[in-house]
Every structure is written in structure tokens, then in C-alpha cells.
CSV table of C-alpha atoms and ligand atoms in Angstrom, one decimal:
chain,number,residue,atom,x,y,z
A,229,UNK,CA,194.0,-16.6,-14.1
A,230,UNK,CA,197.0,-14.5,-14.4
A,231,UNK,CA,197.9,-15.6,-18.1
A,232,UNK,CA,194.4,-14.4,-19.3
A,233,UNK,CA,195.0,-10.9,-17.7
A,234,UNK,CA,198.3,-10.6,-19.0
A,235,UNK,CA,197.3,-11.4,-22.4
A,236,UNK,CA,194.4,-9.3,-22.5
A,237,UNK,CA,196.1,-6.4,-21.2
A,238,UNK,CA,199.1,-6.6,-23.9
A,239,UNK,CA,196.1,-7.0,-26.5
A,240,UNK,CA,194.5,-3.7,-25.3
A,241,UNK,CA,197.7,-1.8,-25.3
A,242,UNK,CA,198.5,-3.1,-28.9
A,243,UNK,CA,194.8,-2.4,-30.0
A,244,UNK,CA,194.9,1.2,-28.7
A,245,UNK,CA,198.6,1.7,-30.3
A,246,UNK,CA,197.0,0.4,-33.5
A,247,UNK,CA,194.3,2.9,-33.3
A,248,UNK,CA,196.6,5.7,-32.4
A,249,UNK,CA,198.8,4.7,-35.5
A,250,UNK,CA,195.8,4.6,-37.9
A,251,UNK,CA,194.7,8.3,-36.8
A,252,UNK,CA,198.3,9.7,-36.6
A,253,UNK,CA,198.5,8.4,-40.4
A,254,UNK,CA,195.7,10.0,-41.5
A,255,UNK,CA,195.8,13.2,-39.6
A,256,UNK,CA,199.6,13.5,-40.9
A,257,UNK,CA,198.2,13.0,-44.5
A,258,UNK,CA,195.4,15.7,-43.9
A,259,UNK,CA,197.8,18.2,-42.0
A,260,UNK,CA,200.8,18.1,-44.4
A,261,UNK,CA,198.5,18.3,-47.7
A,262,UNK,CA,199.5,14.7,-48.5
A,263,UNK,CA,196.2,14.1,-49.9
A,264,UNK,CA,196.3,16.8,-52.4
A,265,UNK,CA,200.1,16.0,-53.1
A,266,UNK,CA,198.8,12.3,-54.0
A,267,UNK,CA,195.8,13.3,-55.8
A,268,UNK,CA,197.7,15.6,-58.1
A,269,UNK,CA,200.3,13.0,-58.8
A,270,UNK,CA,197.6,10.4,-59.5
A,271,UNK,CA,195.9,13.0,-61.9
A,272,UNK,CA,199.2,13.4,-63.9
A,273,UNK,CA,199.2,9.6,-64.5
A,274,UNK,CA,195.6,8.7,-65.5
A,275,UNK,CA,192.8,10.9,-66.6
A,276,UNK,CA,189.8,8.6,-65.6
A,277,UNK,CA,188.1,9.5,-62.5
A,278,UNK,CA,187.5,6.1,-61.2
A,279,UNK,CA,191.2,5.1,-61.9
A,280,UNK,CA,192.3,8.1,-59.9
A,281,UNK,CA,190.0,7.2,-57.1
A,282,UNK,CA,191.1,3.4,-57.1
A,283,UNK,CA,194.9,4.6,-57.4
A,284,UNK,CA,194.4,6.8,-54.3
A,285,UNK,CA,192.4,4.2,-52.3
A,286,UNK,CA,195.0,1.5,-52.9
A,287,UNK,CA,198.2,3.8,-52.3
A,288,UNK,CA,196.5,5.0,-49.0
A,289,UNK,CA,195.4,1.6,-48.0
A,290,UNK,CA,198.8,0.1,-48.8
A,291,UNK,CA,200.7,2.8,-46.8
A,292,UNK,CA,198.3,1.9,-43.9
A,293,UNK,CA,198.8,-1.8,-43.9
A,294,UNK,CA,202.7,-1.4,-44.2
A,295,UNK,CA,202.7,1.1,-41.3
A,296,UNK,CA,200.5,-1.5,-39.2
A,297,UNK,CA,202.1,-4.7,-40.2
A,298,UNK,CA,204.6,-5.4,-37.4
A,299,UNK,CA,201.7,-4.6,-35.1
A,300,UNK,CA,199.2,-6.9,-36.9
A,301,UNK,CA,201.7,-9.6,-36.6
A,302,UNK,CA,202.3,-9.2,-32.9
A,303,UNK,CA,198.9,-9.0,-32.1
A,304,UNK,CA,197.4,-11.9,-34.5
A,305,UNK,CA,200.5,-14.0,-34.7
A,306,UNK,CA,203.2,-13.8,-32.1
A,307,UNK,CA,201.3,-13.0,-29.0
A,308,UNK,CA,198.6,-15.7,-29.5
A,309,UNK,CA,201.2,-18.3,-30.2
A,310,UNK,CA,203.2,-17.1,-27.2
A,311,UNK,CA,200.1,-17.8,-25.1
A,312,UNK,CA,199.4,-21.1,-26.6
A,313,UNK,CA,196.0,-20.0,-28.5
A,314,UNK,CA,197.6,-20.5,-32.0
A,315,UNK,CA,199.6,-23.2,-33.4
A,316,UNK,CA,199.1,-22.5,-37.1
A,317,UNK,CA,202.6,-22.1,-38.8
A,318,UNK,CA,203.4,-18.5,-39.9
A,319,UNK,CA,202.9,-19.7,-43.8
A,320,UNK,CA,199.2,-20.7,-43.3
A,321,UNK,CA,198.5,-17.7,-41.1
A,322,UNK,CA,199.9,-15.3,-43.7
A,323,UNK,CA,197.8,-17.0,-46.3
A,324,UNK,CA,194.7,-16.8,-44.3
A,325,UNK,CA,195.5,-13.0,-43.6
A,326,UNK,CA,196.0,-12.4,-47.1
A,327,UNK,CA,192.8,-13.9,-48.4
A,328,UNK,CA,190.9,-11.8,-45.9
A,329,UNK,CA,193.0,-8.6,-47.0
A,330,UNK,CA,191.9,-9.5,-50.6
A,331,UNK,CA,188.3,-10.0,-50.0
A,332,UNK,CA,188.3,-6.7,-47.4
A,333,UNK,CA,190.4,-4.8,-49.7
A,334,UNK,CA,188.1,-5.5,-52.8
A,335,UNK,CA,184.8,-4.7,-50.9
A,336,UNK,CA,186.5,-1.6,-49.5
A,337,UNK,CA,187.6,-0.5,-52.9
A,338,UNK,CA,184.1,-1.1,-54.4
A,339,UNK,CA,182.7,1.0,-51.4
A,340,UNK,CA,185.1,3.8,-52.3
A,341,UNK,CA,184.3,3.8,-55.9
A,342,UNK,CA,180.7,3.8,-55.2
A,343,UNK,CA,181.0,6.9,-52.8
A,344,UNK,CA,182.8,9.0,-55.5
A,345,UNK,CA,180.6,7.8,-58.5
A,346,UNK,CA,177.6,8.9,-56.4
A,347,UNK,CA,179.6,12.3,-55.3
A,348,UNK,CA,180.0,13.2,-58.8
A,349,UNK,CA,176.4,12.6,-59.5
A,350,UNK,CA,174.0,14.2,-56.8
A,351,UNK,CA,174.3,16.2,-53.5
A,352,UNK,CA,172.2,13.4,-52.2
A,353,UNK,CA,175.0,10.8,-52.7
A,354,UNK,CA,175.0,9.8,-49.0
A,355,UNK,CA,171.5,8.3,-49.2
A,356,UNK,CA,172.0,6.5,-52.5
A,357,UNK,CA,175.4,5.2,-50.9
A,358,UNK,CA,173.8,4.0,-48.0
A,359,UNK,CA,171.1,2.3,-49.9
A,360,UNK,CA,173.8,0.5,-52.0
A,361,UNK,CA,175.9,-0.4,-48.8
A,362,UNK,CA,172.7,-1.9,-47.0
A,363,UNK,CA,171.9,-3.9,-49.9
A,364,UNK,CA,175.4,-5.2,-50.2
A,365,UNK,CA,175.1,-6.0,-46.5
A,366,UNK,CA,172.0,-8.0,-47.1
A,367,UNK,CA,173.7,-10.0,-49.8
A,368,UNK,CA,177.0,-10.6,-47.8
A,369,UNK,CA,175.0,-11.9,-44.9
A,370,UNK,CA,173.3,-14.5,-47.4
A,371,UNK,CA,176.5,-15.7,-49.4
A,372,UNK,CA,179.2,-15.1,-46.5
A,373,UNK,CA,178.6,-18.8,-44.9
A,374,UNK,CA,178.7,-20.5,-48.2
A,375,UNK,CA,181.1,-18.7,-50.1
A,376,UNK,CA,183.7,-17.5,-47.6
A,377,UNK,CA,183.5,-19.9,-44.6
A,378,UNK,CA,184.9,-22.8,-47.1
A,379,UNK,CA,187.8,-20.4,-47.9
A,380,UNK,CA,189.2,-20.7,-44.6
A,381,UNK,CA,187.9,-23.9,-43.4
A,382,UNK,CA,187.4,-27.5,-44.4
A,383,UNK,CA,184.0,-28.6,-44.0
A,384,UNK,CA,183.2,-32.4,-43.4
A,385,UNK,CA,180.1,-34.0,-42.4
A,386,UNK,CA,179.8,-35.1,-38.3
A,387,UNK,CA,180.8,-38.9,-38.3
A,388,UNK,CA,179.5,-39.4,-35.0
A,389,UNK,CA,175.8,-40.5,-35.8
A,390,UNK,CA,174.3,-40.4,-32.4
A,391,UNK,CA,175.8,-36.9,-31.7
A,392,UNK,CA,174.4,-35.9,-35.1
A,393,UNK,CA,170.8,-37.1,-34.4
A,394,UNK,CA,170.7,-35.6,-31.1
A,395,UNK,CA,171.9,-32.0,-32.4
A,396,UNK,CA,169.5,-32.3,-35.4
A,397,UNK,CA,166.8,-33.2,-32.7
A,398,UNK,CA,167.6,-30.2,-30.7
A,399,UNK,CA,167.4,-27.7,-33.9
A,400,UNK,CA,163.9,-29.3,-34.6
A,401,UNK,CA,162.8,-28.9,-31.2
A,402,UNK,CA,163.7,-25.3,-31.4
A,403,UNK,CA,161.9,-25.0,-34.8
A,404,UNK,CA,165.2,-24.4,-36.8
A,405,UNK,CA,165.2,-26.8,-40.0
A,406,UNK,CA,168.9,-27.7,-40.6
A,407,UNK,CA,170.0,-30.1,-43.2
A,408,UNK,CA,173.4,-31.3,-41.9
A,409,UNK,CA,176.0,-31.2,-39.1
A,410,UNK,CA,179.5,-30.3,-40.4
A,411,UNK,CA,182.9,-30.3,-38.6
A,412,UNK,CA,185.5,-27.2,-39.6
A,413,UNK,CA,189.0,-28.1,-39.0
A,414,UNK,CA,189.9,-25.3,-36.7
A,415,UNK,CA,192.3,-27.6,-34.4
A,416,UNK,CA,194.9,-27.1,-37.4
A,417,UNK,CA,195.1,-23.2,-36.5
A,418,UNK,CA,194.1,-22.8,-32.9
A,419,UNK,CA,192.8,-24.3,-29.8
A,420,UNK,CA,189.7,-22.0,-29.4
A,421,UNK,CA,186.2,-23.5,-29.7
A,422,UNK,CA,183.0,-22.4,-31.2
A,423,UNK,CA,179.8,-23.5,-33.1
A,424,UNK,CA,177.4,-22.0,-35.8
A,425,UNK,CA,174.3,-22.2,-37.7
A,426,UNK,CA,174.9,-20.7,-41.1
A,427,UNK,CA,173.0,-20.4,-44.2
A,428,UNK,CA,169.5,-19.9,-45.3
A,429,UNK,CA,166.7,-22.4,-46.0
A,430,UNK,CA,168.1,-25.2,-47.9
A,431,UNK,CA,171.8,-24.5,-47.2
A,432,UNK,CA,171.3,-24.1,-43.5
A,433,UNK,CA,173.7,-26.2,-41.8
A,434,UNK,CA,175.3,-26.6,-38.2
A,435,UNK,CA,178.8,-26.1,-38.2
A,436,UNK,CA,181.0,-27.1,-35.1
A,437,UNK,CA,184.7,-26.4,-34.6
A,438,UNK,CA,186.4,-29.9,-34.3
A,439,UNK,CA,188.2,-28.4,-31.1
A,440,UNK,CA,184.5,-28.2,-29.5
A,441,UNK,CA,184.1,-32.1,-30.4
A,442,UNK,CA,187.2,-32.9,-28.8
A,443,UNK,CA,187.0,-31.0,-25.6
A,444,UNK,CA,183.3,-30.7,-24.8
A,445,UNK,CA,180.6,-33.4,-23.5
A,446,UNK,CA,177.5,-33.9,-25.7
A,447,UNK,CA,175.4,-31.9,-23.1
A,448,UNK,CA,178.0,-29.1,-23.2
A,449,UNK,CA,177.7,-28.9,-27.2
A,450,UNK,CA,174.1,-29.0,-27.0
A,451,UNK,CA,174.2,-26.0,-25.0
A,452,UNK,CA,176.3,-24.2,-27.4
A,453,UNK,CA,174.4,-25.2,-30.4
A,454,UNK,CA,171.2,-24.3,-28.3
A,455,UNK,CA,172.7,-20.5,-28.1
A,456,UNK,CA,173.2,-20.7,-31.7
A,457,UNK,CA,169.8,-21.7,-32.3
A,458,UNK,CA,168.5,-19.0,-30.3
A,459,UNK,CA,170.0,-16.4,-32.5
A,460,UNK,CA,168.0,-18.0,-35.4
A,461,UNK,CA,164.8,-18.3,-33.6
A,462,UNK,CA,165.1,-14.6,-32.5
A,463,UNK,CA,165.8,-13.6,-36.2
A,464,UNK,CA,168.9,-12.1,-35.0
A,465,UNK,CA,170.5,-11.6,-38.7
A,466,UNK,CA,167.2,-9.9,-39.7
A,467,UNK,CA,167.4,-7.7,-36.6
A,468,UNK,CA,171.0,-7.0,-36.9
A,469,UNK,CA,170.6,-5.8,-40.6
A,470,UNK,CA,167.8,-3.7,-39.6
A,471,UNK,CA,169.8,-1.9,-36.8
A,472,UNK,CA,172.8,-1.7,-39.0
A,473,UNK,CA,170.8,-0.3,-41.8
A,474,UNK,CA,169.7,2.4,-39.6
A,475,UNK,CA,172.9,3.2,-38.5
A,476,UNK,CA,174.4,3.1,-42.1
A,477,UNK,CA,172.1,5.9,-43.1
A,478,UNK,CA,173.0,7.9,-40.0
A,479,UNK,CA,176.6,7.4,-40.5
A,480,UNK,CA,176.5,8.2,-44.2
A,481,UNK,CA,174.6,11.5,-43.5
A,482,UNK,CA,177.1,12.5,-40.7
A,483,UNK,CA,180.1,11.7,-43.2
A,484,UNK,CA,178.5,14.0,-45.9
A,485,UNK,CA,178.3,16.6,-43.4
A,486,UNK,CA,182.0,15.8,-42.3
A,487,UNK,CA,182.9,15.9,-45.9
A,488,UNK,CA,181.4,19.3,-46.4
A,489,UNK,CA,183.2,20.5,-43.7
A,490,UNK,CA,186.7,19.0,-45.1
A,491,UNK,CA,186.0,21.1,-48.4
A,492,UNK,CA,185.9,24.6,-46.5
A,493,UNK,CA,188.8,23.4,-44.2
A,494,UNK,CA,191.1,21.9,-46.5
A,495,UNK,CA,190.5,24.0,-49.8
A,496,UNK,CA,189.2,21.0,-51.7
A,497,UNK,CA,187.7,21.5,-55.4
A,498,UNK,CA,184.5,19.8,-54.0
A,499,UNK,CA,183.1,17.1,-52.0
A,500,UNK,CA,184.0,14.7,-54.8
A,501,UNK,CA,187.7,15.9,-55.0
A,502,UNK,CA,189.7,12.5,-54.6
A,503,UNK,CA,192.2,14.8,-52.5
A,504,UNK,CA,189.6,14.6,-49.8
A,505,UNK,CA,190.1,10.8,-49.3
A,506,UNK,CA,192.4,10.8,-46.2
A,507,UNK,CA,189.9,13.2,-44.6
A,508,UNK,CA,186.7,11.0,-45.6
A,509,UNK,CA,188.7,8.2,-43.9
A,510,UNK,CA,189.3,10.2,-41.0
A,511,UNK,CA,185.8,11.1,-40.5
A,512,UNK,CA,184.6,7.5,-41.0
A,513,UNK,CA,186.9,6.1,-38.5
A,514,UNK,CA,185.6,8.8,-35.9
A,515,UNK,CA,182.2,7.9,-36.5
A,516,UNK,CA,182.9,4.0,-36.3
A,517,UNK,CA,184.7,4.8,-32.8
A,518,UNK,CA,181.6,6.6,-31.7
A,519,UNK,CA,179.3,3.7,-32.7
A,520,UNK,CA,181.2,1.1,-30.8
A,521,UNK,CA,179.5,1.2,-27.5
A,522,UNK,CA,176.2,1.2,-29.6
A,523,UNK,CA,176.8,-1.9,-31.6
A,524,UNK,CA,178.7,-3.5,-28.9
A,525,UNK,CA,175.7,-2.7,-26.4
A,526,UNK,CA,173.1,-4.1,-29.1
A,527,UNK,CA,175.3,-7.3,-29.7
A,528,UNK,CA,175.5,-7.9,-25.8
A,529,UNK,CA,171.8,-7.7,-25.6
A,530,UNK,CA,170.7,-10.1,-28.1
A,531,UNK,CA,173.5,-12.5,-26.9
A,532,UNK,CA,172.0,-12.4,-23.6
A,533,UNK,CA,168.7,-13.3,-25.0
A,534,UNK,CA,170.2,-16.3,-27.0
A,535,UNK,CA,171.9,-17.5,-23.5
A,536,UNK,CA,168.4,-17.6,-22.0
A,537,UNK,CA,167.0,-19.0,-25.0
A,538,UNK,CA,169.7,-22.0,-24.6
A,539,UNK,CA,168.9,-22.2,-21.1
A,540,UNK,CA,165.3,-22.6,-21.5
A,541,UNK,CA,165.6,-25.0,-24.4
A,542,UNK,CA,168.1,-27.4,-22.8
A,543,UNK,CA,166.9,-26.9,-19.2
A,544,UNK,CA,170.5,-27.8,-18.2
A,545,UNK,CA,172.2,-24.8,-16.5
A,546,UNK,CA,175.1,-27.1,-15.4
A,547,UNK,CA,175.8,-28.0,-18.8
A,548,UNK,CA,175.8,-24.6,-20.0
A,549,UNK,CA,177.9,-23.3,-17.1
A,550,UNK,CA,180.5,-26.2,-17.9
A,551,UNK,CA,180.6,-25.1,-21.4
A,552,UNK,CA,181.2,-21.4,-20.5
A,553,UNK,CA,184.2,-22.6,-18.0
A,554,UNK,CA,185.5,-24.6,-20.8
A,555,UNK,CA,185.4,-21.8,-23.4
A,556,UNK,CA,187.0,-19.4,-20.9
A,557,UNK,CA,189.9,-21.9,-20.5
A,558,UNK,CA,190.3,-22.7,-24.3
A,559,UNK,CA,189.8,-19.1,-25.3
A,560,UNK,CA,191.9,-17.7,-22.5
A,561,UNK,CA,189.0,-15.4,-22.0
A,562,UNK,CA,188.8,-12.3,-19.7
A,563,UNK,CA,186.4,-13.2,-17.3
A,564,UNK,CA,185.8,-10.1,-15.7
A,565,UNK,CA,186.9,-6.9,-18.1
A,566,UNK,CA,186.5,-3.6,-16.5
A,567,UNK,CA,182.8,-2.3,-17.2
A,568,UNK,CA,184.3,0.5,-19.6
A,569,UNK,CA,186.1,-2.0,-21.5
A,570,UNK,CA,183.1,-4.2,-21.6
A,571,UNK,CA,181.0,-1.2,-23.0
A,572,UNK,CA,183.2,-0.3,-25.6
A,573,UNK,CA,185.0,-3.6,-26.8
A,574,UNK,CA,182.7,-6.6,-25.8
A,575,UNK,CA,180.2,-8.0,-28.4
A,576,UNK,CA,179.3,-10.7,-25.7
A,577,UNK,CA,178.6,-10.2,-22.1
A,578,UNK,CA,181.8,-10.8,-19.9
A,579,UNK,CA,182.2,-14.6,-18.9
A,580,UNK,CA,181.4,-14.3,-15.2
A,581,UNK,CA,178.3,-12.2,-15.8
A,582,UNK,CA,177.0,-15.4,-18.5
A,583,UNK,CA,177.8,-17.7,-15.9
A,584,UNK,CA,176.1,-16.0,-13.1
A,585,UNK,CA,172.9,-15.4,-15.0
A,586,UNK,CA,172.9,-19.1,-15.9
A,587,UNK,CA,173.3,-20.0,-12.1
A,588,UNK,CA,170.4,-17.7,-11.3
A,589,UNK,CA,168.4,-19.4,-13.7
A,590,UNK,CA,169.2,-22.7,-12.2
A,591,UNK,CA,168.3,-21.2,-8.7
A,592,UNK,CA,165.0,-20.1,-10.2
A,593,UNK,CA,164.0,-23.7,-11.7
A,594,UNK,CA,165.1,-25.5,-8.4
B,246,ZN,ZN1,175.7,-15.6,-29.9
């Protein structure tokens, strides 16, 4: 589809532009001694170390947000609206972004405070920080579906009794005990469709976007849900936390080496000097970029397994392919991105690949 190709070309250009801006912002701060200037200004205003760190982090974060705001608007609002993916009014969209920014900002600020508090305590700060981050990640995974999802969606129990029974029976067949099927009001915002199985134990529930209900046949909804159930059966949350935990540890160690390098290069008072914050952010950004192909490659691998599970559980490759085709249309998906783009940016296998795999499974069964 020409529209999809154009949309994704524009989005990729804007993503790269945004990345370039972020790097330029941090490099400029480091190269001009902006970090030192800001740190000495903050030190004159407050003597408490944690207030200095918080002020630095908030000032740097606000500067970055202001710099990238026009790009964020074009990428997240204007362009998706232009291509018919989004119909949420600007006010509602800004409200959602503000909520996300407050949650993300609070978590980010807490992370910076933890790092600088530990930096003042021990040279093994990176090990302690990684332990705190891993614990926080596990806690977030447990509460996110229950506390965070309702901040963005209104959930109502699925009214269609026969579909509900069918989906709960599928969940039972897959060995996942779910307590209910809920519908999220995505259509208020966008036409994109999805489903999820969230929560743990007694809070576990199936969530369907109302867009999925409106556009997909019951067989296709079953296929989408079976994929989500596959994630649960395979313990993907546990596996993900394990892989992320290992990466967090490695990243923290590398960040510590990067910070030591910064102390020597930039003449900081020590690794715990708040003036080093822009440098530390630059190091963290670089480490995040290097990890992209690793984390996305891992994600595509578990997504492929969830697809295989869905096909084996429903035994209905035609419905799976139908659902993929519909998702491609609704989400304006790029069906066949370049291999390089898939490696770096895709958390799921490209759509054409998922369809081809399902079709070869169908061939195998027949
Ligand atoms: Zn998945």
C-alpha cells in the first residue's frame, strides 16, 4: 500500500531527526560546559544534594521536552491524523501525553536520584542501582496492567455472552485461568486494534480493544487472543524480566565505566558530581542504541513463538492470516520493511513474514 510506505518513510525520518536532536542537545551541553554552569547555578540555590540533582534532572528534561515538542506533535498527533490512524481530539491526546509524561518523568527522576544517592555511598553504585532497577521493573510489571491501563482506557465487561464463553474456553484450553473479558474504548482515540492478557493470578483478565470487536470475526479474535495466551503459557513476562535484568546489570556496569571516563575528560569533581548528568545521559543513550537490535531480536523471537502457539492451539491458520491482514490494514502496517529496519526497530516480525509462516504451517497440516 502506497500510503503505508509513505507513512513509515516519514515516521522513520522523524524518528532519526528526533534522535539526532537528542544527541545534539546532550553533546552541546557537554561540549560547552553547560552541565557545569547549570550545576553551579543549582548549587547556589540549594545546598541539599538531592535537591541539586532533582533540579538538574528536571531542567535538562524540560529543555529536551521543549526542544523536541514540535517533533512529538508531528509524529504522534498530526501525522497519524493525516493518515487516518488517529481521530482523538488534540485536547484528549495532550491529556494522554501529559499523563504518560508525568508517570515517565516521576520514574525517571526517581532513577536519577537512586543513582546519585548510591554514587555518594559506594564505588559499586552500579551494582546496587541495577538491583534497585530490576526490583522496580518487577514491581512495575505486576501493577502496570491494574494501575496504569485504567488511566488511559475505560474498561467494561464484554457484553456478548457467547463470544465471552468462547474466549474463556480458549483460555482454559491453553491452561491460562482468566477471570473475565473486558473491552477497552480504543475507538475513542484511534482505529488501531489489539488484545492483551494482563494481570497476575486473581486479577488476570483478557482485554480486547473495541476496534477489534467491531472489525474482526470471532475466529479472528480467537487467533489474536491465542497469540496473547501464548505469551502467558511461555512465561514471556518472566523470561523478559530475566533478559532485561541481565541487560540492566551489563548496562549499569558499562555506564559506570563511561562515567569514570567522563570524570577524566570533563574535569568533574568525581563520578557523583551532578555536573556530569548530561554526560551520563549521553552514555545511557548510546548504550540504549547499541542494545536496540538485541532487545528487538529477542522480542521478535518470542513473538514468533506466540504466533506458533496460536496456530497450534486454534488449528485455524486461515483465521490467523485473516486477522493479520486486517491488522495490517487498520494499523497501516509496513508489511515488508527493510531487513536493517526490522533488525533495529521491529519488536514483532514483519507482517509478511508472520503471514508466510502461518501459511507454511497450514501447508504442513494439509
Ligand atoms: Zn505478542
